[in-house]
């Protein structure tokens, strides 16, 4: 069966510090991968998605970046965190088939607090 | 107007009651609709897809009304374990990979 891992679970970082969040998927090949952010009381905001190694699409311009160095690994990064980067970061995957028609499966998420 | 809009609640409902909530969406060309459930401080999980003909899964029934651009979720015989936030999701129109998420409706089932 497929599983998706994210770490760390919780992170407290000072403003201006770098960020690296990692997501890995097991039990599937060539998944579509997604990074979302959820602010308190808000819906999920799609940040990046990837349909293959090295292929990254950005939905929202900001100081974050993403990379996909391996088929089942997706990394979210920032060189300098802002207070507004605080939130619940979720990684998700779908099969490589019918895009938005696919069910999205989420990792456990990382709670980031920028102080 | 928000792209996907939900009543944030909370809906406080006694155990065993029936509860329903709606979600409106702005793009008439939307094709895919989902209800996800999110427990407190947890990741969302798919509850059900919403088909044009409506669909039912046990105590849960989802309906789509294209003319009025809303989807609904009905929960019958509610259980304490149904307490959660229910997220309405609609496919986006900028990208084929984009889903637009509502902010959720919080449901609290009381004994």
PDB file of C-alpha atoms in Angstrom:
ATOM      1  CA  UNK A   1       0.000   0.000   0.000  1.00  0.00           C
ATOM      2  CA  UNK A   2       1.044   3.579  -0.524  1.00  0.00           C
ATOM      3  CA  UNK A   3       2.274   5.756   2.306  1.00  0.00           C
ATOM      4  CA  UNK A   4       3.435   9.335   2.418  1.00  0.00           C
ATOM      5  CA  UNK A   5       5.882  10.712   4.949  1.00  0.00           C
ATOM      6  CA  UNK A   6       6.567  14.262   5.980  1.00  0.00           C
ATOM      7  CA  UNK A   7       8.989  15.662   8.489  1.00  0.00           C
ATOM      8  CA  UNK A   8       9.392  17.331  10.785  1.00  0.00           C
ATOM      9  CA  UNK A   9       5.958  17.333  12.385  1.00  0.00           C
ATOM     10  CA  UNK A  10       6.484  20.686  14.078  1.00  0.00           C
ATOM     11  CA  UNK A  11       9.009  23.427  13.454  1.00  0.00           C
ATOM     12  CA  UNK A  12       9.651  26.785  15.108  1.00  0.00           C
ATOM     13  CA  UNK A  13      11.964  29.035  13.146  1.00  0.00           C
ATOM     14  CA  UNK A  14      13.122  32.661  13.480  1.00  0.00           C
ATOM     15  CA  UNK A  15      12.324  35.188  10.774  1.00  0.00           C
ATOM     16  CA  UNK A  16      15.008  35.225   8.128  1.00  0.00           C
ATOM     17  CA  UNK A  17      16.144  31.652   8.706  1.00  0.00           C
ATOM     18  CA  UNK A  18      16.138  29.022   5.929  1.00  0.00           C
ATOM     19  CA  UNK A  19      13.603  26.229   5.612  1.00  0.00           C
ATOM     20  CA  UNK A  20      13.649  22.730   4.214  1.00  0.00           C
ATOM     21  CA  UNK A  21      10.660  20.387   4.453  1.00  0.00           C
ATOM     22  CA  UNK A  22      10.801  16.923   2.968  1.00  0.00           C
ATOM     23  CA  UNK A  23       8.097  14.626   1.684  1.00  0.00           C
ATOM     24  CA  UNK A  24       8.532  11.072   0.443  1.00  0.00           C
ATOM     25  CA  UNK A  25       6.046   8.619  -1.001  1.00  0.00           C
ATOM     26  CA  UNK A  26       6.276   4.839  -0.856  1.00  0.00           C
ATOM     27  CA  UNK A  27       4.447   2.167  -2.784  1.00  0.00           C
ATOM     28  CA  UNK A  28       3.814   4.015  -6.027  1.00  0.00           C
ATOM     29  CA  UNK A  29       5.753   5.165  -9.055  1.00  0.00           C
ATOM     30  CA  UNK A  30       5.660   8.440 -10.951  1.00  0.00           C
ATOM     31  CA  UNK A  31       3.131  10.127  -8.672  1.00  0.00           C
ATOM     32  CA  UNK A  32       2.002  13.702  -9.048  1.00  0.00           C
ATOM     33  CA  UNK A  33       3.184  15.547  -5.950  1.00  0.00           C
ATOM     34  CA  UNK A  34       1.791  18.678  -4.335  1.00  0.00           C
ATOM     35  CA  UNK A  35       2.705  21.153  -1.603  1.00  0.00           C
ATOM     36  CA  UNK A  36      -0.128  22.994   0.134  1.00  0.00           C
ATOM     37  CA  UNK A  37      -0.244  25.520   2.934  1.00  0.00           C
ATOM     38  CA  UNK A  38      -3.191  25.922   5.273  1.00  0.00           C
ATOM     39  CA  UNK A  39      -3.411  29.052   7.402  1.00  0.00           C
ATOM     40  CA  UNK A  40      -5.534  28.940  10.527  1.00  0.00           C
ATOM     41  CA  UNK A  41      -9.238  28.918   9.617  1.00  0.00           C
ATOM     42  CA  UNK A  42      -8.496  28.952   5.911  1.00  0.00           C
ATOM     43  CA  UNK A  43      -8.713  26.544   3.024  1.00  0.00           C
ATOM     44  CA  UNK A  44      -5.721  24.785   1.539  1.00  0.00           C
ATOM     45  CA  UNK A  45      -3.645  26.883  -0.818  1.00  0.00           C
ATOM     46  CA  UNK A  46      -1.726  25.033  -3.516  1.00  0.00           C
ATOM     47  CA  UNK A  47       1.895  26.186  -3.552  1.00  0.00           C
ATOM     48  CA  UNK A  48       3.627  23.828  -5.992  1.00  0.00           C
ATOM     49  CA  UNK A  49       2.962  20.675  -7.921  1.00  0.00           C
ATOM     50  CA  UNK A  50       5.200  18.304  -9.804  1.00  0.00           C
ATOM     51  CA  UNK A  51       4.405  15.725 -12.469  1.00  0.00           C
ATOM     52  CA  UNK A  52       7.923  14.300 -12.656  1.00  0.00           C
ATOM     53  CA  UNK A  53      11.548  14.571 -11.584  1.00  0.00           C
ATOM     54  CA  UNK A  54      12.791  18.126 -11.971  1.00  0.00           C
ATOM     55  CA  UNK A  55       9.377  19.388 -13.111  1.00  0.00           C
ATOM     56  CA  UNK A  56       7.966  22.011 -10.767  1.00  0.00           C
ATOM     57  CA  UNK A  57       5.014  24.318 -11.321  1.00  0.00           C
ATOM     58  CA  UNK A  58       4.361  27.221  -8.999  1.00  0.00           C
ATOM     59  CA  UNK A  59       0.835  28.348  -8.308  1.00  0.00           C
ATOM     60  CA  UNK A  60       1.563  31.284  -6.028  1.00  0.00           C
ATOM     61  CA  UNK A  61       4.567  33.639  -6.325  1.00  0.00           C
ATOM     62  CA  UNK A  62       6.333  33.917  -2.969  1.00  0.00           C
ATOM     63  CA  UNK A  63       9.644  33.349  -1.259  1.00  0.00           C
ATOM     64  CA  UNK A  64       9.262  29.576  -1.288  1.00  0.00           C
ATOM     65  CA  UNK A  65      10.667  27.106  -3.793  1.00  0.00           C
ATOM     66  CA  UNK A  66      10.272  23.397  -4.415  1.00  0.00           C
ATOM     67  CA  UNK A  67      12.400  20.671  -5.892  1.00  0.00           C
ATOM     68  CA  UNK A  68      11.896  17.061  -6.894  1.00  0.00           C
ATOM     69  CA  UNK A  69      15.297  15.388  -6.978  1.00  0.00           C
ATOM     70  CA  UNK A  70      13.888  11.848  -7.071  1.00  0.00           C
ATOM     71  CA  UNK A  71      10.657  10.298  -8.322  1.00  0.00           C
ATOM     72  CA  UNK A  72       9.114   9.997  -4.880  1.00  0.00           C
ATOM     73  CA  UNK A  73      10.756  12.890  -3.067  1.00  0.00           C
ATOM     74  CA  UNK A  74       9.461  16.447  -2.926  1.00  0.00           C
ATOM     75  CA  UNK A  75      11.196  19.233  -1.025  1.00  0.00           C
ATOM     76  CA  UNK A  76       9.906  22.650  -0.019  1.00  0.00           C
ATOM     77  CA  UNK A  77      12.490  25.310   0.733  1.00  0.00           C
ATOM     78  CA  UNK A  78      12.971  28.914   1.607  1.00  0.00           C
ATOM     79  CA  UNK A  79      16.131  30.980   1.886  1.00  0.00           C
ATOM     80  CA  UNK A  80      14.609  33.488   4.322  1.00  0.00           C
ATOM     81  CA  UNK A  81      11.386  32.856   6.193  1.00  0.00           C
ATOM     82  CA  UNK A  82       8.788  35.561   6.739  1.00  0.00           C
ATOM     83  CA  UNK A  83       6.247  35.780   9.542  1.00  0.00           C
ATOM     84  CA  UNK A  84       3.543  35.162   6.938  1.00  0.00           C
ATOM     85  CA  UNK A  85       5.078  31.767   6.128  1.00  0.00           C
ATOM     86  CA  UNK A  86       3.635  30.330   9.341  1.00  0.00           C
ATOM     87  CA  UNK A  87       1.057  27.649   8.717  1.00  0.00           C
ATOM     88  CA  UNK A  88       0.317  23.976   8.261  1.00  0.00           C
ATOM     89  CA  UNK A  89       2.254  22.574   5.300  1.00  0.00           C
ATOM     90  CA  UNK A  90       0.848  19.502   3.633  1.00  0.00           C
ATOM     91  CA  UNK A  91       2.332  17.279   0.983  1.00  0.00           C
ATOM     92  CA  UNK A  92      -0.020  15.237  -1.164  1.00  0.00           C
ATOM     93  CA  UNK A  93       0.185  12.762  -4.008  1.00  0.00           C
ATOM     94  CA  UNK A  94      -2.093  11.487  -6.709  1.00  0.00           C
ATOM     95  CA  UNK A  95      -1.675   8.885  -9.400  1.00  0.00           C
ATOM     96  CA  UNK A  96      -0.249  10.093 -12.667  1.00  0.00           C
ATOM     97  CA  UNK A  97      -3.540   9.610 -14.459  1.00  0.00           C
ATOM     98  CA  UNK A  98      -6.395  12.007 -14.659  1.00  0.00           C
ATOM     99  CA  UNK A  99      -5.007  14.979 -12.757  1.00  0.00           C
ATOM    100  CA  UNK A 100      -7.715  16.852 -10.894  1.00  0.00           C
ATOM    101  CA  UNK A 101     -10.045  13.897 -11.010  1.00  0.00           C
ATOM    102  CA  UNK A 102      -7.727  11.924  -8.818  1.00  0.00           C
ATOM    103  CA  UNK A 103      -8.111  11.576  -5.078  1.00  0.00           C
ATOM    104  CA  UNK A 104      -5.387  13.424  -3.215  1.00  0.00           C
ATOM    105  CA  UNK A 105      -3.671  11.584  -0.372  1.00  0.00           C
ATOM    106  CA  UNK A 106      -1.994  13.732   2.218  1.00  0.00           C
ATOM    107  CA  UNK A 107       0.958  13.315   4.508  1.00  0.00           C
ATOM    108  CA  UNK A 108       0.621  14.148   8.211  1.00  0.00           C
ATOM    109  CA  UNK A 109       1.786  17.721   7.649  1.00  0.00           C
ATOM    110  CA  UNK A 110       4.317  20.056   9.230  1.00  0.00           C
ATOM    111  CA  UNK A 111       3.241  22.861  11.537  1.00  0.00           C
ATOM    112  CA  UNK A 112       5.573  25.795  10.981  1.00  0.00           C
ATOM    113  CA  UNK A 113       5.675  28.750  13.318  1.00  0.00           C
ATOM    114  CA  UNK A 114       7.875  31.645  12.301  1.00  0.00           C
ATOM    115  CA  UNK A 115       8.744  34.012  15.144  1.00  0.00           C
TER     116      UNK A 115
ATOM    117  CA  UNK B   1     -17.062  36.291  -4.428  1.00  0.00           C
ATOM    118  CA  UNK B   2     -14.894  33.477  -3.138  1.00  0.00           C
ATOM    119  CA  UNK B   3     -14.202  30.649  -5.568  1.00  0.00           C
ATOM    120  CA  UNK B   4     -15.455  28.031  -3.127  1.00  0.00           C
ATOM    121  CA  UNK B   5     -17.527  29.185  -0.207  1.00  0.00           C
ATOM    122  CA  UNK B   6     -18.656  27.321   2.894  1.00  0.00           C
ATOM    123  CA  UNK B   7     -20.430  28.282   6.091  1.00  0.00           C
ATOM    124  CA  UNK B   8     -17.654  27.996   8.685  1.00  0.00           C
ATOM    125  CA  UNK B   9     -20.070  26.899  11.437  1.00  0.00           C
ATOM    126  CA  UNK B  10     -19.705  25.433  13.923  1.00  0.00           C
ATOM    127  CA  UNK B  11     -22.779  23.297  13.530  1.00  0.00           C
ATOM    128  CA  UNK B  12     -23.634  21.899  16.965  1.00  0.00           C
ATOM    129  CA  UNK B  13     -25.786  18.830  16.452  1.00  0.00           C
ATOM    130  CA  UNK B  14     -27.053  16.194  18.905  1.00  0.00           C
ATOM    131  CA  UNK B  15     -25.981  12.636  18.333  1.00  0.00           C
ATOM    132  CA  UNK B  16     -28.387  10.774  16.074  1.00  0.00           C
ATOM    133  CA  UNK B  17     -29.632  13.861  14.281  1.00  0.00           C
ATOM    134  CA  UNK B  18     -29.394  14.605  10.578  1.00  0.00           C
ATOM    135  CA  UNK B  19     -27.260  17.519   9.451  1.00  0.00           C
ATOM    136  CA  UNK B  20     -26.688  19.045   6.044  1.00  0.00           C
ATOM    137  CA  UNK B  21     -24.430  21.734   4.735  1.00  0.00           C
ATOM    138  CA  UNK B  22     -23.795  23.282   1.373  1.00  0.00           C
ATOM    139  CA  UNK B  23     -20.859  24.626  -0.533  1.00  0.00           C
ATOM    140  CA  UNK B  24     -21.119  27.102  -3.415  1.00  0.00           C
ATOM    141  CA  UNK B  25     -18.602  27.426  -6.225  1.00  0.00           C
ATOM    142  CA  UNK B  26     -18.094  30.254  -8.665  1.00  0.00           C
ATOM    143  CA  UNK B  27     -16.980  28.579 -11.897  1.00  0.00           C
ATOM    144  CA  UNK B  28     -19.818  27.026 -13.853  1.00  0.00           C
ATOM    145  CA  UNK B  29     -17.305  24.999 -15.886  1.00  0.00           C
ATOM    146  CA  UNK B  30     -16.081  23.025 -12.868  1.00  0.00           C
ATOM    147  CA  UNK B  31     -16.174  19.279 -13.413  1.00  0.00           C
ATOM    148  CA  UNK B  32     -14.834  17.552 -10.315  1.00  0.00           C
ATOM    149  CA  UNK B  33     -16.217  17.906  -6.821  1.00  0.00           C
ATOM    150  CA  UNK B  34     -15.192  16.318  -3.554  1.00  0.00           C
ATOM    151  CA  UNK B  35     -15.882  16.356   0.144  1.00  0.00           C
ATOM    152  CA  UNK B  36     -12.873  15.858   2.406  1.00  0.00           C
ATOM    153  CA  UNK B  37     -12.891  15.460   6.154  1.00  0.00           C
ATOM    154  CA  UNK B  38     -10.239  17.047   8.350  1.00  0.00           C
ATOM    155  CA  UNK B  39      -9.885  16.210  12.024  1.00  0.00           C
ATOM    156  CA  UNK B  40      -8.363  18.769  14.360  1.00  0.00           C
ATOM    157  CA  UNK B  41      -4.670  19.322  13.556  1.00  0.00           C
ATOM    158  CA  UNK B  42      -4.659  16.430  11.087  1.00  0.00           C
ATOM    159  CA  UNK B  43      -4.401  16.084   7.341  1.00  0.00           C
ATOM    160  CA  UNK B  44      -7.537  16.066   5.130  1.00  0.00           C
ATOM    161  CA  UNK B  45      -8.882  12.712   3.993  1.00  0.00           C
ATOM    162  CA  UNK B  46     -11.285  12.040   1.155  1.00  0.00           C
ATOM    163  CA  UNK B  47     -14.826  11.473   2.338  1.00  0.00           C
ATOM    164  CA  UNK B  48     -16.486  11.139  -1.033  1.00  0.00           C
ATOM    165  CA  UNK B  49     -16.493  12.337  -4.600  1.00  0.00           C
ATOM    166  CA  UNK B  50     -19.619  14.079  -5.818  1.00  0.00           C
ATOM    167  CA  UNK B  51     -21.129  12.886  -9.060  1.00  0.00           C
ATOM    168  CA  UNK B  52     -23.739  14.564 -11.216  1.00  0.00           C
ATOM    169  CA  UNK B  53     -26.302  11.947 -10.234  1.00  0.00           C
ATOM    170  CA  UNK B  54     -25.481  12.278  -6.550  1.00  0.00           C
ATOM    171  CA  UNK B  55     -23.980   9.513  -4.498  1.00  0.00           C
ATOM    172  CA  UNK B  56     -24.459   7.827  -1.188  1.00  0.00           C
ATOM    173  CA  UNK B  57     -22.029   6.044   1.104  1.00  0.00           C
ATOM    174  CA  UNK B  58     -23.661   4.651   4.189  1.00  0.00           C
ATOM    175  CA  UNK B  59     -24.923   7.565   6.273  1.00  0.00           C
ATOM    176  CA  UNK B  60     -23.424  10.149   3.927  1.00  0.00           C
ATOM    177  CA  UNK B  61     -25.126  11.546   0.826  1.00  0.00           C
ATOM    178  CA  UNK B  62     -23.617  14.069  -1.546  1.00  0.00           C
ATOM    179  CA  UNK B  63     -25.533  16.017  -4.164  1.00  0.00           C
ATOM    180  CA  UNK B  64     -24.524  18.347  -6.970  1.00  0.00           C
ATOM    181  CA  UNK B  65     -26.718  21.180  -8.203  1.00  0.00           C
ATOM    182  CA  UNK B  66     -25.112  22.586 -11.348  1.00  0.00           C
ATOM    183  CA  UNK B  67     -27.833  25.130 -12.018  1.00  0.00           C
ATOM    184  CA  UNK B  68     -27.311  26.821  -8.670  1.00  0.00           C
ATOM    185  CA  UNK B  69     -23.615  25.903  -8.473  1.00  0.00           C
ATOM    186  CA  UNK B  70     -23.541  24.191  -5.129  1.00  0.00           C
ATOM    187  CA  UNK B  71     -22.804  20.810  -3.669  1.00  0.00           C
ATOM    188  CA  UNK B  72     -24.282  19.465  -0.488  1.00  0.00           C
ATOM    189  CA  UNK B  73     -23.413  16.903   2.133  1.00  0.00           C
ATOM    190  CA  UNK B  74     -26.030  15.172   4.246  1.00  0.00           C
ATOM    191  CA  UNK B  75     -25.110  13.123   7.295  1.00  0.00           C
ATOM    192  CA  UNK B  76     -27.792  10.913   8.793  1.00  0.00           C
ATOM    193  CA  UNK B  77     -27.805   9.360  12.252  1.00  0.00           C
ATOM    194  CA  UNK B  78     -24.776  11.422  13.223  1.00  0.00           C
ATOM    195  CA  UNK B  79     -22.134   9.874  15.470  1.00  0.00           C
ATOM    196  CA  UNK B  80     -19.755  11.513  17.897  1.00  0.00           C
ATOM    197  CA  UNK B  81     -16.953  10.423  15.570  1.00  0.00           C
ATOM    198  CA  UNK B  82     -18.416  12.580  12.791  1.00  0.00           C
ATOM    199  CA  UNK B  83     -17.145  15.673  14.610  1.00  0.00           C
ATOM    200  CA  UNK B  84     -14.652  17.240  12.226  1.00  0.00           C
ATOM    201  CA  UNK B  85     -14.255  19.975   9.657  1.00  0.00           C
ATOM    202  CA  UNK B  86     -15.697  19.146   6.255  1.00  0.00           C
ATOM    203  CA  UNK B  87     -13.885  20.639   3.286  1.00  0.00           C
ATOM    204  CA  UNK B  88     -15.506  21.243  -0.065  1.00  0.00           C
ATOM    205  CA  UNK B  89     -13.156  20.895  -3.042  1.00  0.00           C
ATOM    206  CA  UNK B  90     -13.683  21.846  -6.671  1.00  0.00           C
ATOM    207  CA  UNK B  91     -11.310  21.526  -9.576  1.00  0.00           C
ATOM    208  CA  UNK B  92      -9.616  24.749 -10.602  1.00  0.00           C
ATOM    209  CA  UNK B  93      -9.641  26.464 -13.956  1.00  0.00           C
ATOM    210  CA  UNK B  94      -6.153  27.885 -14.175  1.00  0.00           C
ATOM    211  CA  UNK B  95      -4.387  24.548 -14.187  1.00  0.00           C
ATOM    212  CA  UNK B  96      -5.523  20.980 -14.715  1.00  0.00           C
ATOM    213  CA  UNK B  97      -3.718  20.072 -11.505  1.00  0.00           C
ATOM    214  CA  UNK B  98      -5.352  22.689  -9.372  1.00  0.00           C
ATOM    215  CA  UNK B  99      -8.003  22.027  -6.790  1.00  0.00           C
ATOM    216  CA  UNK B 100      -9.782  24.894  -5.050  1.00  0.00           C
ATOM    217  CA  UNK B 101     -10.434  24.225  -1.378  1.00  0.00           C
ATOM    218  CA  UNK B 102     -13.118  25.755   0.766  1.00  0.00           C
ATOM    219  CA  UNK B 103     -12.188  26.855   4.267  1.00  0.00           C
ATOM    220  CA  UNK B 104     -14.400  24.131   5.733  1.00  0.00           C
ATOM    221  CA  UNK B 105     -17.496  23.714   7.861  1.00  0.00           C
ATOM    222  CA  UNK B 106     -16.901  22.679  11.429  1.00  0.00           C
ATOM    223  CA  UNK B 107     -19.275  20.052  12.774  1.00  0.00           C
ATOM    224  CA  UNK B 108     -19.588  19.202  16.469  1.00  0.00           C
ATOM    225  CA  UNK B 109     -21.720  16.228  17.448  1.00  0.00           C
ATOM    226  CA  UNK B 110     -22.869  16.377  21.054  1.00  0.00           C
ATOM    227  CA  UNK B 111     -23.918  13.380  23.184  1.00  0.00           C
TER     228      UNK B 111
END
